[in-house]
């Protein structure tokens, strides 16, 4: 039988690197598997979001969660929940499968019965900007207060005719941002003397077309448009240029989020910090998983009005 004489010095650096990488990966896999068996954890955490579309808010939430959970050895699994059927299926199966160590619910509400069903899995449930109760911990903002900052700012400038525009969304999911619509109505009613409307745009209709139509076709057009989120407001800047109108000379425009390009577009908006909320949510989840005390389990983050060039005093003459 031939004797194998190991001569590591004769192994090329490329081969050596590949072998070491494979060994490291194998050791990680074995260590991870051993850790799972010993602790009883899956090292997997579920994030429930109310849409298959990953918009700015959800992308920031994912980034914040990942930056904390990845360093702790956890994988984040995203579950789009688009309606009652998908939601019922998730809440029915998770306690049976026991395939997550914690669950984040982002932006939409869940019922007390669903909270109870999740509770049978004996894992932490953390809400991110959700209005539901029964969570082990929550982070979020006051959407009503955010939109009230916008209304007060516009009224202070002299606006008395406001239109709030939003795209209709599923009422069965109970999205927390619905509070912006309620907050707008409450603020306008409290001030009084305003012509203020909310307008929900149906799926398939273009919210920019609706906004321009409301400005051009009305005998008493709004002097300020309040959009449900920045991503709906910013494209209007370019559309109005083609229509011979300008912001804020002809119309004031506001958004909500202070998201990507809001500053560059000079959009007056409300700043929220979903990345920071997600970091705090992840830290609370890890503490709950490990049985450590959570200093502030239910945390409300401040919102801040960002006044920029898209709002000004209303013009004194009609658009047409």
XYZ file of C-alpha atoms in Angstrom:
320
model
C 0.000 0.000 0.000
C 1.326 3.402 -1.007
C 2.030 5.760 1.844
C 0.702 9.278 1.413
C 3.292 11.847 2.464
C 1.558 15.159 3.187
C 3.483 18.086 1.771
C 1.316 21.175 2.352
C 4.084 23.440 1.109
C 3.567 21.945 -2.381
C -0.137 22.882 -2.461
C -0.873 25.981 -4.532
C -2.244 29.054 -2.772
C -5.420 28.911 -4.868
C -6.123 25.299 -3.878
C -5.258 26.013 -0.257
C -7.747 28.917 -0.183
C -10.505 26.761 -1.660
C -9.903 23.978 0.857
C -9.863 26.387 3.786
C -13.050 28.076 2.560
C -14.790 24.717 2.250
C -13.606 23.684 5.691
C -14.790 26.933 7.195
C -18.167 26.578 5.532
C -18.498 22.984 6.730
C -17.531 23.959 10.250
C -20.114 26.767 10.167
C -22.788 24.362 8.930
C -21.957 21.769 11.562
C -21.769 24.386 14.307
C -25.071 25.905 13.220
C -26.785 22.510 13.094
C -25.395 21.617 16.499
C -26.576 24.936 17.867
C -30.080 24.356 16.514
C -30.261 20.891 18.044
C -28.935 22.077 21.399
C -31.047 25.236 21.718
C -34.221 24.057 20.018
C -34.200 27.222 17.901
C -34.601 27.396 14.144
C -32.464 30.565 13.782
C -35.136 31.763 11.390
C -37.369 34.810 11.932
C -40.489 35.596 9.884
C -41.424 39.041 8.583
C -45.024 39.484 7.452
C -45.623 42.339 4.986
C -48.903 43.379 3.431
C -47.855 43.380 -0.228
C -45.705 41.549 -2.755
C -44.266 44.908 -3.795
C -41.212 45.946 -1.794
C -41.553 49.724 -1.513
C -39.315 52.184 0.331
C -40.760 51.588 3.791
C -40.545 47.796 3.592
C -37.049 47.931 2.080
C -35.875 50.061 5.018
C -37.500 47.648 7.484
C -35.766 44.663 5.868
C -32.397 46.443 5.925
C -32.702 47.353 9.602
C -33.811 43.882 10.669
C -31.104 42.163 8.645
C -28.320 44.350 10.009
C -29.101 43.165 13.537
C -30.331 39.607 12.975
C -27.597 38.562 10.538
C -24.868 39.317 13.091
C -26.770 37.207 15.627
C -26.877 34.232 13.229
C -30.538 34.508 12.200
C -32.094 34.314 8.752
C -34.970 36.654 7.913
C -37.764 35.049 5.873
C -40.272 37.404 4.208
C -43.918 36.368 3.866
C -46.124 38.583 1.637
C -49.641 38.649 3.093
C -51.969 40.099 0.467
C -55.369 39.134 1.798
C -57.428 37.143 4.269
C -56.710 33.773 2.652
C -52.918 34.162 2.803
C -53.117 35.554 6.310
C -55.314 32.732 7.591
C -52.999 30.132 6.050
C -49.937 31.586 7.737
C -51.460 31.882 11.184
C -52.929 28.392 10.932
C -49.720 26.652 9.882
C -46.959 28.435 11.793
C -47.775 27.030 15.264
C -47.861 23.518 13.759
C -44.639 23.846 11.788
C -42.748 25.681 14.534
C -40.379 26.971 11.857
C -39.583 30.415 13.249
C -38.180 31.789 16.499
C -40.076 35.094 16.253
C -42.553 36.871 14.002
C -42.552 40.511 12.882
C -45.831 41.963 11.587
C -45.188 45.131 9.579
C -47.734 47.888 8.927
C -50.971 45.900 9.013
C -53.178 44.655 11.817
C -53.914 41.182 13.091
C -56.899 40.091 15.143
C -56.835 38.987 18.805
C -57.593 35.443 17.601
C -54.559 35.497 15.299
C -52.382 36.792 18.124
C -53.691 33.946 20.273
C -52.948 31.356 17.584
C -49.421 32.668 17.194
C -49.091 32.526 20.954
C -49.549 28.759 20.895
C -46.206 28.586 19.085
C -44.669 30.202 22.179
C -42.552 32.622 20.171
C -42.293 36.435 20.413
C -44.574 38.512 18.193
C -43.316 42.013 17.422
C -45.378 44.669 15.664
C -43.815 47.292 13.406
C -46.089 50.294 12.918
C -49.248 48.298 13.490
C -52.358 49.364 15.362
C -53.181 45.908 16.744
C -52.786 44.897 20.367
C -51.512 41.730 21.993
C -47.927 41.898 20.729
C -44.983 41.128 22.979
C -43.303 44.313 21.735
C -43.985 47.061 19.199
C -42.293 49.962 17.457
C -44.090 52.564 15.392
C -45.077 56.149 14.741
C -48.196 58.232 15.272
C -49.514 58.494 11.700
C -52.329 60.814 12.755
C -49.960 63.300 14.344
C -47.732 63.193 11.268
C -50.446 64.255 8.841
C -51.747 66.860 11.304
C -48.338 68.543 11.086
C -48.880 68.861 7.334
C -52.381 70.330 7.685
C -51.281 72.909 10.273
C -48.356 73.946 8.075
C -50.569 74.481 5.021
C -53.197 76.404 6.978
C -50.493 78.633 8.450
C -49.408 79.467 4.896
C -52.979 80.509 4.084
C -54.382 77.430 2.335
C -58.096 76.816 2.845
C -58.833 74.291 0.098
C -57.003 70.980 0.597
C -57.224 67.643 -1.189
C -55.798 64.424 0.276
C -55.008 61.742 -2.342
C -54.311 58.072 -1.726
C -54.493 54.768 -3.557
C -57.171 52.469 -2.179
C -55.771 49.540 -0.236
C -57.202 46.389 1.311
C -59.425 47.238 4.270
C -59.244 43.641 5.503
C -55.557 44.010 6.374
C -56.074 47.077 8.553
C -53.033 49.066 7.405
C -51.786 51.511 10.023
C -51.310 54.245 7.401
C -55.116 54.495 7.208
C -54.690 56.681 10.302
C -53.198 59.360 8.042
C -56.558 59.697 6.283
C -58.387 59.829 9.619
C -55.843 62.297 11.003
C -56.270 64.575 7.962
C -60.029 64.678 8.460
C -59.710 65.263 12.200
C -57.218 68.108 11.740
C -59.348 69.868 9.123
C -62.513 69.501 11.205
C -60.751 70.844 14.299
C -59.493 73.953 12.470
C -62.765 74.671 10.705
C -63.460 76.968 7.767
C -61.667 74.668 5.336
C -62.729 72.982 2.140
C -61.034 69.633 2.648
C -61.611 66.357 0.856
C -60.076 62.901 0.783
C -60.034 61.042 -2.509
C -59.240 57.346 -2.828
C -57.976 56.346 -6.267
C -59.103 52.950 -7.483
C -56.605 50.273 -8.452
C -55.689 50.660 -12.100
C -56.324 54.410 -12.143
C -53.389 56.790 -12.285
C -53.222 58.952 -9.177
C -51.404 61.706 -11.094
C -54.167 61.883 -13.705
C -56.723 62.164 -10.911
C -54.722 64.916 -9.187
C -54.353 66.988 -12.371
C -58.019 66.503 -13.237
C -59.046 67.768 -9.800
C -56.873 70.850 -10.282
C -57.977 71.686 -13.825
C -61.635 70.668 -13.966
C -63.000 72.138 -10.751
C -64.574 75.576 -10.397
C -62.970 75.741 -6.959
C -59.740 73.764 -7.336
C -57.597 72.839 -4.326
C -54.622 75.046 -3.592
C -52.705 72.194 -1.942
C -52.457 68.485 -2.683
C -51.550 66.153 0.192
C -50.327 62.750 -0.970
C -50.432 59.613 1.163
C -46.733 58.969 0.518
C -43.770 60.565 -1.225
C -43.641 58.032 -4.047
C -47.038 59.268 -5.258
C -46.178 62.963 -4.953
C -42.736 63.187 -6.568
C -43.754 62.122 -10.117
C -46.289 64.978 -10.146
C -43.429 67.496 -10.369
C -42.535 66.235 -13.846
C -46.128 65.835 -15.022
C -47.034 69.404 -14.105
C -44.069 70.789 -16.012
C -45.550 69.266 -19.195
C -48.922 70.833 -18.334
C -47.425 74.328 -18.013
C -47.915 74.409 -14.247
C -45.317 74.638 -11.526
C -44.873 73.794 -7.827
C -45.414 75.704 -5.564
C -46.395 78.742 -7.685
C -49.585 77.100 -8.997
C -50.130 74.376 -6.425
C -48.517 73.311 -3.155
C -47.710 69.610 -2.779
C -46.861 67.498 0.282
C -45.931 63.873 0.851
C -45.280 61.552 3.766
C -42.147 59.477 4.596
C -39.148 61.638 3.662
C -38.100 58.778 1.445
C -35.546 58.506 -1.358
C -35.394 61.651 -3.550
C -37.792 63.666 -1.323
C -35.004 66.080 -0.400
C -33.737 66.352 -3.980
C -37.284 67.061 -5.185
C -37.708 69.777 -2.517
C -40.816 67.983 -1.267
C -42.393 69.123 1.982
C -43.084 65.907 3.846
C -43.148 64.109 7.190
C -40.021 62.221 8.175
C -40.299 58.778 9.683
C -37.376 56.431 10.339
C -38.294 52.835 9.441
C -34.662 51.646 9.461
C -34.200 52.820 13.056
C -37.538 51.299 14.037
C -36.484 47.974 12.533
C -33.169 47.976 14.394
C -35.002 48.498 17.672
C -37.579 45.835 16.758
C -34.822 43.315 16.028
C -33.070 44.079 19.312
C -36.326 43.571 21.215
C -36.921 40.277 19.381
C -33.483 38.919 20.286
C -33.981 39.867 23.941
C -37.341 38.106 24.015
C -35.947 34.984 22.314
C -33.107 34.816 24.824
C -35.328 35.516 27.808
C -33.735 38.865 28.604
C -35.782 41.845 29.860
C -36.886 44.434 27.286
C -36.363 47.940 28.639
C -39.060 49.614 26.508
C -41.236 46.934 24.870
C -43.725 49.393 23.345
C -41.918 52.282 21.691
C -43.280 55.202 19.661
C -40.825 57.027 17.404
C -41.208 60.768 16.742
C -42.251 62.197 13.388
C -40.844 65.467 12.079
C -42.152 67.948 9.531
C -39.658 68.668 6.745
C -40.577 72.012 5.162
C -39.118 72.409 1.687
C -39.794 74.246 -1.544
C -42.938 72.405 -2.654
C -45.201 74.488 -0.374
C -45.827 78.237 -0.351
C -48.644 80.723 0.125
C -51.563 79.988 -2.231
C -51.830 82.000 -5.404
C -54.549 84.639 -5.428
C -55.796 83.986 -8.977
C -57.340 80.760 -10.335
C -55.272 78.280 -12.328
C -57.202 78.908 -15.544
